[in-house]
PDB file of C-alpha atoms and ligand atoms in Angstrom:
ATOM      1  CA  MET A   1       7.902 -16.190 -15.004  1.00  0.00           C
ATOM      2  CA  ASN A   2       9.601 -16.221 -11.598  1.00  0.00           C
ATOM      3  CA  ASP A   3       7.765 -17.928  -8.770  1.00  0.00           C
ATOM      4  CA  PRO A   4       5.609 -15.077  -7.312  1.00  0.00           C
ATOM      5  CA  SER A   5       6.027 -16.419  -3.781  1.00  0.00           C
ATOM      6  CA  ASN A   6       9.757 -15.569  -4.060  1.00  0.00           C
ATOM      7  CA  LEU A   7       9.091 -12.014  -5.120  1.00  0.00           C
ATOM      8  CA  HIS A   8       6.946 -10.769  -2.212  1.00  0.00           C
ATOM      9  CA  GLU A   9       6.512 -12.266   1.267  1.00  0.00           C
ATOM     10  CA  PRO A  10       3.007 -11.383   2.511  1.00  0.00           C
ATOM     11  CA  VAL A  11       2.746 -10.104   6.091  1.00  0.00           C
ATOM     12  CA  LEU A  12       0.490 -11.191   8.967  1.00  0.00           C
ATOM     13  CA  VAL A  13      -0.960 -14.000   6.831  1.00  0.00           C
ATOM     14  CA  GLN A  14      -2.315 -16.037   9.730  1.00  0.00           C
ATOM     15  CA  THR A  15      -4.118 -13.034  11.231  1.00  0.00           C
ATOM     16  CA  VAL A  16      -5.577 -12.102   7.822  1.00  0.00           C
ATOM     17  CA  VAL A  17      -6.876 -15.646   7.295  1.00  0.00           C
ATOM     18  CA  GLU A  18      -8.341 -15.947  10.844  1.00  0.00           C
ATOM     19  CA  THR A  19      -9.994 -12.526  10.681  1.00  0.00           C
ATOM     20  CA  MET A  20     -11.478 -13.208   7.231  1.00  0.00           C
ATOM     21  CA  ALA A  21     -12.569 -16.807   7.928  1.00  0.00           C
ATOM     22  CA  PRO A  22     -16.173 -15.857   8.867  1.00  0.00           C
ATOM     23  CA  CYS A  23     -16.425 -14.264   5.370  1.00  0.00           C
ATOM     24  CA  PHE A  24     -15.408 -17.336   3.397  1.00  0.00           C
ATOM     25  CA  HIS A  25     -18.974 -18.274   2.405  1.00  0.00           C
ATOM     26  CA  GLY A  26     -19.268 -15.051   0.358  1.00  0.00           C
ATOM     27  CA  LEU A  27     -17.102 -13.067  -2.038  1.00  0.00           C
ATOM     28  CA  VAL A  28     -13.785 -11.822  -0.610  1.00  0.00           C
ATOM     29  CA  VAL A  29     -12.059  -8.966  -2.396  1.00  0.00           C
ATOM     30  CA  ASP A  30      -8.264  -8.652  -2.112  1.00  0.00           C
ATOM     31  CA  GLY A  31      -8.083  -4.957  -3.100  1.00  0.00           C
ATOM     32  CA  THR A  32      -4.261  -4.809  -3.259  1.00  0.00           C
ATOM     33  CA  ALA A  33      -3.517  -8.327  -4.459  1.00  0.00           C
ATOM     34  CA  GLY A  34       0.073  -7.591  -5.581  1.00  0.00           C
ATOM     35  CA  LEU A  35       1.793 -10.929  -6.190  1.00  0.00           C
ATOM     36  CA  GLY A  36      -1.153 -12.843  -4.689  1.00  0.00           C
ATOM     37  CA  GLY A  37       0.351 -14.081  -1.431  1.00  0.00           C
ATOM     38  CA  HIS A  38      -2.680 -13.160   0.692  1.00  0.00           C
ATOM     39  CA  THR A  39      -5.081 -14.169  -2.099  1.00  0.00           C
ATOM     40  CA  GLU A  40      -3.556 -17.647  -2.223  1.00  0.00           C
ATOM     41  CA  ALA A  41      -3.552 -18.032   1.579  1.00  0.00           C
ATOM     42  CA  LEU A  42      -7.246 -17.064   1.689  1.00  0.00           C
ATOM     43  CA  VAL A  43      -8.211 -19.487  -1.069  1.00  0.00           C
ATOM     44  CA  ASN A  44      -6.168 -22.290   0.495  1.00  0.00           C
ATOM     45  CA  ALA A  45      -7.833 -21.639   3.837  1.00  0.00           C
ATOM     46  CA  GLY A  46     -11.319 -22.095   2.301  1.00  0.00           C
ATOM     47  CA  ALA A  47     -12.540 -18.784   0.798  1.00  0.00           C
ATOM     48  CA  HIS A  48     -15.112 -19.804  -1.788  1.00  0.00           C
ATOM     49  CA  ARG A  49     -14.705 -16.889  -4.241  1.00  0.00           C
ATOM     50  CA  LEU A  50     -12.008 -14.283  -4.459  1.00  0.00           C
ATOM     51  CA  LEU A  51     -11.658 -11.168  -6.537  1.00  0.00           C
ATOM     52  CA  ALA A  52      -8.001 -10.061  -6.762  1.00  0.00           C
ATOM     53  CA  ILE A  53      -7.596  -6.412  -7.702  1.00  0.00           C
ATOM     54  CA  ASP A  54      -4.427  -4.413  -8.298  1.00  0.00           C
ATOM     55  CA  ILE A  55      -3.749  -1.048  -9.908  1.00  0.00           C
ATOM     56  CA  ASP A  56      -0.375  -2.176 -11.277  1.00  0.00           C
ATOM     57  CA  PRO A  57      -0.670  -3.810 -14.732  1.00  0.00           C
ATOM     58  CA  GLU A  58       2.471  -5.885 -14.088  1.00  0.00           C
ATOM     59  CA  ALA A  59       1.024  -7.253 -10.861  1.00  0.00           C
ATOM     60  CA  VAL A  60      -2.245  -8.035 -12.646  1.00  0.00           C
ATOM     61  CA  GLN A  61      -0.424  -9.950 -15.357  1.00  0.00           C
ATOM     62  CA  ARG A  62       1.360 -12.024 -12.732  1.00  0.00           C
ATOM     63  CA  LEU A  63      -1.861 -12.573 -10.776  1.00  0.00           C
ATOM     64  CA  SER A  64      -3.629 -13.777 -13.934  1.00  0.00           C
ATOM     65  CA  GLU A  65      -0.802 -16.204 -14.574  1.00  0.00           C
ATOM     66  CA  ARG A  66      -0.671 -17.440 -10.961  1.00  0.00           C
ATOM     67  CA  PHE A  67      -4.421 -18.120 -10.635  1.00  0.00           C
ATOM     68  CA  LYS A  68      -5.265 -19.029 -14.223  1.00  0.00           C
ATOM     69  CA  GLU A  69      -6.172 -22.567 -13.258  1.00  0.00           C
ATOM     70  CA  ASN A  70      -8.118 -21.626 -10.121  1.00  0.00           C
ATOM     71  CA  PRO A  71     -11.813 -21.079 -10.909  1.00  0.00           C
ATOM     72  CA  ARG A  72     -12.415 -19.559  -7.489  1.00  0.00           C
ATOM     73  CA  VAL A  73     -10.163 -16.570  -8.231  1.00  0.00           C
ATOM     74  CA  SER A  74     -10.953 -13.694 -10.644  1.00  0.00           C
ATOM     75  CA  VAL A  75      -8.411 -10.988 -11.383  1.00  0.00           C
ATOM     76  CA  ALA A  76      -9.146  -7.324 -12.185  1.00  0.00           C
ATOM     77  CA  HIS A  77      -7.002  -4.353 -13.112  1.00  0.00           C
ATOM     78  CA  ALA A  78      -8.452  -1.490 -11.075  1.00  0.00           C
ATOM     79  CA  SER A  79      -7.924   0.788  -8.116  1.00  0.00           C
ATOM     80  CA  TYR A  80      -9.555  -0.390  -4.904  1.00  0.00           C
ATOM     81  CA  THR A  81     -11.220   3.069  -4.869  1.00  0.00           C
ATOM     82  CA  GLU A  82     -13.278   1.722  -7.798  1.00  0.00           C
ATOM     83  CA  ILE A  83     -14.375  -1.372  -5.945  1.00  0.00           C
ATOM     84  CA  CYS A  84     -18.111  -0.734  -6.641  1.00  0.00           C
ATOM     85  CA  ALA A  85     -17.696  -0.523 -10.404  1.00  0.00           C
ATOM     86  CA  THR A  86     -15.248  -3.441 -10.435  1.00  0.00           C
ATOM     87  CA  LEU A  87     -17.736  -5.654  -8.586  1.00  0.00           C
ATOM     88  CA  ARG A  88     -20.474  -4.635 -11.005  1.00  0.00           C
ATOM     89  CA  SER A  89     -18.278  -5.568 -13.959  1.00  0.00           C
ATOM     90  CA  HIS A  90     -17.990  -9.014 -12.354  1.00  0.00           C
ATOM     91  CA  GLN A  91     -21.770  -9.251 -11.949  1.00  0.00           C
ATOM     92  CA  GLN A  92     -21.561  -8.721  -8.189  1.00  0.00           C
ATOM     93  CA  ASP A  93     -22.915  -5.953  -6.002  1.00  0.00           C
ATOM     94  CA  HIS A  94     -21.717  -7.047  -2.554  1.00  0.00           C
ATOM     95  CA  ALA A  95     -18.694  -8.534  -0.890  1.00  0.00           C
ATOM     96  CA  GLN A  96     -18.427 -10.345   2.421  1.00  0.00           C
ATOM     97  CA  GLY A  97     -14.817  -9.371   3.014  1.00  0.00           C
ATOM     98  CA  VAL A  98     -12.364  -6.727   1.753  1.00  0.00           C
ATOM     99  CA  LEU A  99      -8.607  -6.818   2.382  1.00  0.00           C
ATOM    100  CA  LEU A 100      -6.286  -3.876   1.778  1.00  0.00           C
ATOM    101  CA  ASP A 101      -2.549  -4.522   2.250  1.00  0.00           C
ATOM    102  CA  LEU A 102      -1.293  -0.982   1.617  1.00  0.00           C
ATOM    103  CA  GLY A 103       1.946   0.321   0.200  1.00  0.00           C
ATOM    104  CA  VAL A 104       4.450  -1.088  -2.189  1.00  0.00           C
ATOM    105  CA  SER A 105       5.299  -4.691  -3.088  1.00  0.00           C
ATOM    106  CA  SER A 106       8.811  -6.144  -3.103  1.00  0.00           C
ATOM    107  CA  LEU A 107       8.424  -6.682  -6.842  1.00  0.00           C
ATOM    108  CA  GLN A 108       7.875  -2.923  -7.312  1.00  0.00           C
ATOM    109  CA  LEU A 109      10.587  -1.963  -4.802  1.00  0.00           C
ATOM    110  CA  ASN A 110      13.232  -4.256  -6.226  1.00  0.00           C
ATOM    111  CA  LYS A 111      12.777  -3.360  -9.864  1.00  0.00           C
ATOM    112  CA  ALA A 112      15.070  -0.388 -10.617  1.00  0.00           C
ATOM    113  CA  SER A 113      13.014   0.742 -13.614  1.00  0.00           C
ATOM    114  CA  ARG A 114       9.998   1.430 -11.338  1.00  0.00           C
ATOM    115  CA  GLY A 115      11.964   4.090  -9.451  1.00  0.00           C
ATOM    116  CA  PHE A 116      10.677   3.267  -5.946  1.00  0.00           C
ATOM    117  CA  SER A 117      14.045   2.468  -4.419  1.00  0.00           C
ATOM    118  CA  PHE A 118      16.897   4.782  -3.408  1.00  0.00           C
ATOM    119  CA  GLN A 119      19.171   1.768  -3.399  1.00  0.00           C
ATOM    120  CA  ARG A 120      18.744   1.007  -7.119  1.00  0.00           C
ATOM    121  CA  ASP A 121      19.451   3.357  -9.967  1.00  0.00           C
ATOM    122  CA  GLY A 122      16.466   4.042 -12.178  1.00  0.00           C
ATOM    123  CA  PRO A 123      14.151   6.733 -13.462  1.00  0.00           C
ATOM    124  CA  ILE A 124      12.327   8.721 -10.760  1.00  0.00           C
ATOM    125  CA  ASP A 125       8.922   7.202 -11.562  1.00  0.00           C
ATOM    126  CA  MET A 126       7.229   5.673  -8.459  1.00  0.00           C
ATOM    127  CA  ARG A 127       3.817   5.263 -10.094  1.00  0.00           C
ATOM    128  CA  PHE A 128       1.895   2.113  -9.131  1.00  0.00           C
ATOM    129  CA  ASN A 129       0.306   2.365 -12.536  1.00  0.00           C
ATOM    130  CA  ALA A 130       2.818   3.705 -15.036  1.00  0.00           C
ATOM    131  CA  THR A 131       0.157   3.892 -17.777  1.00  0.00           C
ATOM    132  CA  GLY A 132      -1.389   6.977 -16.171  1.00  0.00           C
ATOM    133  CA  GLY A 133      -0.604  10.048 -14.077  1.00  0.00           C
ATOM    134  CA  ARG A 134       2.756  11.811 -13.912  1.00  0.00           C
ATOM    135  CA  PRO A 135       6.054  10.309 -12.590  1.00  0.00           C
ATOM    136  CA  ALA A 136       7.601  11.511  -9.374  1.00  0.00           C
ATOM    137  CA  ALA A 137      10.325  13.222 -11.436  1.00  0.00           C
ATOM    138  CA  ASP A 138       7.802  15.975 -12.250  1.00  0.00           C
ATOM    139  CA  LEU A 139       7.517  16.854  -8.561  1.00  0.00           C
ATOM    140  CA  VAL A 140      11.251  16.478  -7.968  1.00  0.00           C
ATOM    141  CA  ASN A 141      12.221  18.749 -10.857  1.00  0.00           C
ATOM    142  CA  ARG A 142       9.367  21.265 -10.884  1.00  0.00           C
ATOM    143  CA  LEU A 143       7.854  21.775  -7.470  1.00  0.00           C
ATOM    144  CA  PRO A 144       8.735  25.177  -5.926  1.00  0.00           C
ATOM    145  CA  GLU A 145      10.976  24.841  -2.872  1.00  0.00           C
ATOM    146  CA  PRO A 146       8.349  25.768  -0.186  1.00  0.00           C
ATOM    147  CA  ALA A 147       5.824  23.324  -1.670  1.00  0.00           C
ATOM    148  CA  MET A 148       8.508  20.599  -1.761  1.00  0.00           C
ATOM    149  CA  ALA A 149       9.273  21.232   1.940  1.00  0.00           C
ATOM    150  CA  ASP A 150       5.531  21.007   2.770  1.00  0.00           C
ATOM    151  CA  LEU A 151       5.241  17.763   0.823  1.00  0.00           C
ATOM    152  CA  LEU A 152       8.221  16.171   2.635  1.00  0.00           C
ATOM    153  CA  ARG A 153       6.838  17.273   5.995  1.00  0.00           C
ATOM    154  CA  GLU A 154       3.253  16.202   5.319  1.00  0.00           C
ATOM    155  CA  PHE A 155       3.835  12.853   3.619  1.00  0.00           C
ATOM    156  CA  GLY A 156       7.246  11.920   5.035  1.00  0.00           C
ATOM    157  CA  ASP A 157       7.116  13.343   8.603  1.00  0.00           C
ATOM    158  CA  GLU A 158      10.564  14.619   7.582  1.00  0.00           C
ATOM    159  CA  ARG A 159      12.048  16.969  10.189  1.00  0.00           C
ATOM    160  CA  ARG A 160      14.731  18.244   7.829  1.00  0.00           C
ATOM    161  CA  ALA A 161      12.202  18.996   5.124  1.00  0.00           C
ATOM    162  CA  ARG A 162      13.383  22.539   4.461  1.00  0.00           C
ATOM    163  CA  ALA A 163      17.038  21.610   4.143  1.00  0.00           C
ATOM    164  CA  ILE A 164      16.265  18.669   1.820  1.00  0.00           C
ATOM    165  CA  ALA A 165      13.886  20.777  -0.340  1.00  0.00           C
ATOM    166  CA  ARG A 166      16.584  23.449  -0.649  1.00  0.00           C
ATOM    167  CA  GLN A 167      19.189  20.909  -1.714  1.00  0.00           C
ATOM    168  CA  ILE A 168      16.872  19.152  -4.161  1.00  0.00           C
ATOM    169  CA  VAL A 169      16.032  22.460  -5.852  1.00  0.00           C
ATOM    170  CA  ARG A 170      19.698  23.491  -5.941  1.00  0.00           C
ATOM    171  CA  ASP A 171      20.804  20.189  -7.580  1.00  0.00           C
ATOM    172  CA  ARG A 172      18.148  20.134 -10.326  1.00  0.00           C
ATOM    173  CA  PRO A 173      17.646  18.549 -12.746  1.00  0.00           C
ATOM    174  CA  HIS A 174      17.543  15.038 -11.177  1.00  0.00           C
ATOM    175  CA  ARG A 175      17.518  12.306 -13.772  1.00  0.00           C
ATOM    176  CA  SER A 176      17.788   9.165 -11.610  1.00  0.00           C
ATOM    177  CA  THR A 177      16.941   7.834  -8.185  1.00  0.00           C
ATOM    178  CA  MET A 178      20.642   7.695  -7.291  1.00  0.00           C
ATOM    179  CA  GLU A 179      21.199  11.344  -8.205  1.00  0.00           C
ATOM    180  CA  LEU A 180      18.236  12.254  -6.043  1.00  0.00           C
ATOM    181  CA  ALA A 181      19.433  10.076  -3.130  1.00  0.00           C
ATOM    182  CA  THR A 182      22.878  11.725  -3.334  1.00  0.00           C
ATOM    183  CA  SER A 183      21.314  15.142  -3.176  1.00  0.00           C
ATOM    184  CA  ILE A 184      19.233  14.183  -0.127  1.00  0.00           C
ATOM    185  CA  ARG A 185      22.317  12.785   1.605  1.00  0.00           C
ATOM    186  CA  ALA A 186      24.103  16.101   0.978  1.00  0.00           C
ATOM    187  CA  ALA A 187      21.319  17.937   2.880  1.00  0.00           C
ATOM    188  CA  PHE A 188      22.215  15.898   5.950  1.00  0.00           C
ATOM    189  CA  GLY A 189      25.705  17.368   5.838  1.00  0.00           C
ATOM    190  CA  GLY A 190      27.477  14.084   6.579  1.00  0.00           C
ATOM    191  CA  ARG A 191      25.494  13.456   9.758  1.00  0.00           C
ATOM    192  CA  THR A 192      24.951   9.778  10.063  1.00  0.00           C
ATOM    193  CA  ARG A 193      21.493   8.336   9.624  1.00  0.00           C
ATOM    194  CA  ILE A 194      20.816   4.861   8.259  1.00  0.00           C
ATOM    195  CA  ASN A 195      18.922   5.888   5.128  1.00  0.00           C
ATOM    196  CA  PRO A 196      18.516   9.628   4.848  1.00  0.00           C
ATOM    197  CA  ALA A 197      16.415   9.185   1.689  1.00  0.00           C
ATOM    198  CA  THR A 198      13.791   6.920   3.284  1.00  0.00           C
ATOM    199  CA  ARG A 199      11.289   9.571   4.276  1.00  0.00           C
ATOM    200  CA  THR A 200      11.739  11.691   1.189  1.00  0.00           C
ATOM    201  CA  PHE A 201      11.141   8.716  -1.101  1.00  0.00           C
ATOM    202  CA  GLN A 202       8.115   7.738   0.934  1.00  0.00           C
ATOM    203  CA  ALA A 203       6.713  11.268   0.685  1.00  0.00           C
ATOM    204  CA  LEU A 204       7.257  11.451  -3.091  1.00  0.00           C
ATOM    205  CA  ARG A 205       5.633   8.044  -3.596  1.00  0.00           C
ATOM    206  CA  ILE A 206       2.580   8.972  -1.522  1.00  0.00           C
ATOM    207  CA  ALA A 207       2.149  12.271  -3.407  1.00  0.00           C
ATOM    208  CA  THR A 208       2.750  10.726  -6.829  1.00  0.00           C
ATOM    209  CA  ASN A 209       0.029   8.100  -6.279  1.00  0.00           C
ATOM    210  CA  GLY A 210      -2.359  10.152  -4.170  1.00  0.00           C
ATOM    211  CA  GLU A 211      -2.156   7.331  -1.652  1.00  0.00           C
ATOM    212  CA  LEU A 212      -3.721   8.943   1.387  1.00  0.00           C
ATOM    213  CA  GLN A 213      -6.746  10.200  -0.545  1.00  0.00           C
ATOM    214  CA  ALA A 214      -7.029   6.706  -2.080  1.00  0.00           C
ATOM    215  CA  ILE A 215      -7.211   5.140   1.404  1.00  0.00           C
ATOM    216  CA  GLU A 216     -10.023   7.503   2.457  1.00  0.00           C
ATOM    217  CA  ASN A 217     -11.897   6.874  -0.779  1.00  0.00           C
ATOM    218  CA  GLY A 218     -11.209   3.133  -0.739  1.00  0.00           C
ATOM    219  CA  LEU A 219     -12.437   2.638   2.808  1.00  0.00           C
ATOM    220  CA  SER A 220     -15.548   4.618   2.025  1.00  0.00           C
ATOM    221  CA  ALA A 221     -16.171   2.572  -1.171  1.00  0.00           C
ATOM    222  CA  ALA A 222     -15.558  -0.691   0.688  1.00  0.00           C
ATOM    223  CA  SER A 223     -18.144   0.208   3.336  1.00  0.00           C
ATOM    224  CA  THR A 224     -20.766   0.629   0.617  1.00  0.00           C
ATOM    225  CA  VAL A 225     -20.200  -2.863  -0.910  1.00  0.00           C
ATOM    226  CA  LEU A 226     -19.780  -4.864   2.269  1.00  0.00           C
ATOM    227  CA  SER A 227     -22.750  -7.048   3.235  1.00  0.00           C
ATOM    228  CA  ALA A 228     -24.225  -7.160   6.732  1.00  0.00           C
ATOM    229  CA  GLY A 229     -21.639  -8.771   8.974  1.00  0.00           C
ATOM    230  CA  GLY A 230     -18.954  -8.205   6.296  1.00  0.00           C
ATOM    231  CA  ARG A 231     -15.368  -7.505   7.332  1.00  0.00           C
ATOM    232  CA  LEU A 232     -12.754  -4.975   6.254  1.00  0.00           C
ATOM    233  CA  VAL A 233      -9.120  -5.770   7.063  1.00  0.00           C
ATOM    234  CA  VAL A 234      -6.446  -3.139   6.442  1.00  0.00           C
ATOM    235  CA  ILE A 235      -2.679  -3.460   6.826  1.00  0.00           C
ATOM    236  CA  ALA A 236      -0.814  -0.127   7.071  1.00  0.00           C
ATOM    237  CA  PHE A 237       2.958   0.366   6.930  1.00  0.00           C
ATOM    238  CA  HIS A 238       3.419   3.841   8.345  1.00  0.00           C
ATOM    239  CA  SER A 239       1.699   6.104  10.819  1.00  0.00           C
ATOM    240  CA  LEU A 240       0.022   8.360   8.186  1.00  0.00           C
ATOM    241  CA  GLU A 241      -1.821   5.404   6.680  1.00  0.00           C
ATOM    242  CA  ASP A 242      -2.602   3.844  10.053  1.00  0.00           C
ATOM    243  CA  ARG A 243      -3.975   7.109  11.468  1.00  0.00           C
ATOM    244  CA  ILE A 244      -6.455   7.421   8.591  1.00  0.00           C
ATOM    245  CA  VAL A 245      -7.655   3.826   9.076  1.00  0.00           C
ATOM    246  CA  LYS A 246      -7.930   4.232  12.830  1.00  0.00           C
ATOM    247  CA  ASN A 247      -9.910   7.488  12.582  1.00  0.00           C
ATOM    248  CA  ILE A 248     -12.309   6.180   9.927  1.00  0.00           C
ATOM    249  CA  PHE A 249     -12.996   3.003  11.885  1.00  0.00           C
ATOM    250  CA  ARG A 250     -13.650   5.091  15.048  1.00  0.00           C
ATOM    251  CA  THR A 251     -16.043   7.339  13.150  1.00  0.00           C
ATOM    252  CA  TRP A 252     -17.938   4.348  11.773  1.00  0.00           C
ATOM    253  CA  ALA A 253     -18.152   2.779  15.218  1.00  0.00           C
ATOM    254  CA  ARG A 254     -19.511   6.048  16.669  1.00  0.00           C
ATOM    255  CA  GLU A 255     -22.076   6.253  13.866  1.00  0.00           C
ATOM    256  CA  GLY A 256     -23.211   2.696  14.553  1.00  0.00           C
ATOM    257  CA  VAL A 257     -22.038   1.315  11.173  1.00  0.00           C
ATOM    258  CA  GLY A 258     -20.481  -1.667  12.906  1.00  0.00           C
ATOM    259  CA  GLN A 259     -17.727  -2.565  15.360  1.00  0.00           C
ATOM    260  CA  ILE A 260     -13.955  -2.332  15.536  1.00  0.00           C
ATOM    261  CA  LEU A 261     -12.497  -5.856  15.866  1.00  0.00           C
ATOM    262  CA  THR A 262      -8.981  -4.713  16.832  1.00  0.00           C
ATOM    263  CA  SER A 263      -8.894  -2.376  19.844  1.00  0.00           C
ATOM    264  CA  ARG A 264      -5.180  -2.065  19.153  1.00  0.00           C
ATOM    265  CA  PRO A 265      -3.508  -2.679  15.778  1.00  0.00           C
ATOM    266  CA  ILE A 266      -2.130  -6.199  15.404  1.00  0.00           C
ATOM    267  CA  GLN A 267       1.634  -6.399  14.709  1.00  0.00           C
ATOM    268  CA  ALA A 268       3.909  -9.162  13.507  1.00  0.00           C
ATOM    269  CA  ASN A 269       5.705 -11.211  16.139  1.00  0.00           C
ATOM    270  CA  VAL A 270       9.443 -11.427  16.538  1.00  0.00           C
ATOM    271  CA  SER A 271       9.854 -14.554  14.469  1.00  0.00           C
ATOM    272  CA  GLU A 272       7.911 -13.120  11.497  1.00  0.00           C
ATOM    273  CA  VAL A 273       9.970  -9.913  11.624  1.00  0.00           C
ATOM    274  CA  ARG A 274      13.132 -11.990  11.664  1.00  0.00           C
ATOM    275  CA  LYS A 275      12.054 -13.821   8.539  1.00  0.00           C
ATOM    276  CA  ASN A 276      10.500 -10.799   6.819  1.00  0.00           C
ATOM    277  CA  PRO A 277      11.895  -7.424   7.971  1.00  0.00           C
ATOM    278  CA  ARG A 278       9.163  -5.583   6.046  1.00  0.00           C
ATOM    279  CA  ALA A 279       6.676  -6.953   8.606  1.00  0.00           C
ATOM    280  CA  ARG A 280       8.233  -4.824  11.324  1.00  0.00           C
ATOM    281  CA  SER A 281       6.171  -1.728  10.495  1.00  0.00           C
ATOM    282  CA  ALA A 282       2.927  -3.582   9.569  1.00  0.00           C
ATOM    283  CA  ARG A 283      -0.208  -2.603  11.567  1.00  0.00           C
ATOM    284  CA  LEU A 284      -3.417  -4.569  10.939  1.00  0.00           C
ATOM    285  CA  ARG A 285      -6.842  -3.183  11.845  1.00  0.00           C
ATOM    286  CA  ALA A 286     -10.189  -4.844  11.206  1.00  0.00           C
ATOM    287  CA  PHE A 287     -13.820  -3.670  11.201  1.00  0.00           C
ATOM    288  CA  GLU A 288     -17.065  -5.635  11.046  1.00  0.00           C
ATOM    289  CA  MET A 289     -20.220  -4.149   9.505  1.00  0.00           C
ATOM    290  CA  LEU A 290     -23.404  -4.391  11.520  1.00  0.00           C
ATOM    291  CA  GLY A 291     -25.088  -7.776  11.122  1.00  0.00           C
ATOM    292  CA  GLU A 292     -28.719  -8.364  10.137  1.00  0.00           C
ATOM    293  CA  GLY A 293     -31.424  -8.259  12.795  1.00  0.00           C
TER     294      GLY A 293
HETATM  295  C1  SAM B   1       2.044  -4.479  -0.175  1.00  0.00           C
HETATM  296  S1  SAM B   1       1.548  -4.835  -1.814  1.00  0.00           S
HETATM  297  C2  SAM B   1       0.382  -6.124  -1.660  1.00  0.00           C
HETATM  298  C3  SAM B   1       0.994  -7.483  -1.610  1.00  0.00           C
HETATM  299  C4  SAM B   1       0.000  -8.610  -1.622  1.00  0.00           C
HETATM  300  N1  SAM B   1      -0.853  -8.598  -0.437  1.00  0.00           N
HETATM  301  C5  SAM B   1       0.717  -9.948  -1.729  1.00  0.00           C
HETATM  302  O1  SAM B   1       0.536 -10.840  -0.873  1.00  0.00           O
HETATM  303  O2  SAM B   1       1.410 -10.129  -2.706  1.00  0.00           O
HETATM  304  C6  SAM B   1       0.532  -3.485  -2.213  1.00  0.00           C
HETATM  305  C7  SAM B   1      -0.104  -3.574  -3.594  1.00  0.00           C
HETATM  306  O3  SAM B   1      -1.121  -2.571  -3.646  1.00  0.00           O
HETATM  307  C8  SAM B   1      -1.196  -2.093  -4.967  1.00  0.00           C
HETATM  308  N2  SAM B   1      -1.932  -0.815  -4.916  1.00  0.00           N
HETATM  309  C9  SAM B   1      -1.478   0.401  -4.499  1.00  0.00           C
HETATM  310  N3  SAM B   1      -2.448   1.306  -4.579  1.00  0.00           N
HETATM  311  C10 SAM B   1      -3.546   0.634  -5.105  1.00  0.00           C
HETATM  312  C11 SAM B   1      -4.874   1.036  -5.455  1.00  0.00           C
HETATM  313  N4  SAM B   1      -5.278   2.303  -5.272  1.00  0.00           N
HETATM  314  N5  SAM B   1      -5.719   0.097  -5.905  1.00  0.00           N
HETATM  315  C12 SAM B   1      -5.317  -1.193  -6.064  1.00  0.00           C
HETATM  316  N6  SAM B   1      -4.049  -1.595  -5.814  1.00  0.00           N
HETATM  317  C13 SAM B   1      -3.183  -0.709  -5.301  1.00  0.00           C
HETATM  318  C14 SAM B   1       0.261  -1.973  -5.375  1.00  0.00           C
HETATM  319  O4  SAM B   1       0.351  -1.993  -6.781  1.00  0.00           O
HETATM  320  C15 SAM B   1       0.848  -3.238  -4.752  1.00  0.00           C
HETATM  321  O5  SAM B   1       0.835  -4.296  -5.666  1.00  0.00           O
END
């Protein structure tokens, strides 16, 4: 198996470790463990026990391999929205820290057969967990044009949503990511834009995986398992995700559930972005549950 550290460069590692450090005496849950970059950094920095969760069976297989000789790390195949049941199945009912590093891993993005990338030819799949749900091709080839335009606007912030939806419907059926990307490009009528398919692919991925609903449900579930003084750290990669996290943290703070630790989201510095361009859009927010007494 390839070295996992070559397959996905984790973002904002130092900030994650420093923010989570006060939780190291208890169980820390990495709810989107992916290739295990953050998990490993947390364990190396002194976290006593770590539960690494991912919804993608391939990621889970790699995580199991990577940590098979580390008794401090357990691995589970689950959605972070099921954190309560997953803890119970590991004979736990509370966690001291929960990390969610949202979005897609480089492993998923770079593998053509997963269908996440408009730069690689593959089936239009985009499921984090290909053993359930329906592939993005169902939306691409079946959604009525107005609903497609709404989807692109809502989940992709795409200003040319109507033109793209019209073109996608006109060019059906789409059998591959490249066919779809070509169709999207045609809707831009030759006008230059770096990657015209970026927002459409993002929107389809979010809809296919129900990602925004998962964030809301996952944050709510995390708040029920965190111990007094426990911390929740969330890294978002676009404004839709970040807005949900910001609003939920603000609501919790107003309700007296605990305190926001990041008055502004923390971003990667120039040198990290130079080394890892994916870090450019990362926004980290952290929340601490009310302590005892
Ligand atoms: C940005 S990657 C995380 C990378 C990881 N922090 C690392 O260092 O390798 C996001 C991961 O979240 C996973 N994921 C997405 N939705 C999920 C969900 N609802 N529950 C659990 N994992 C999820 C994806 O499969 C992907 O592996």
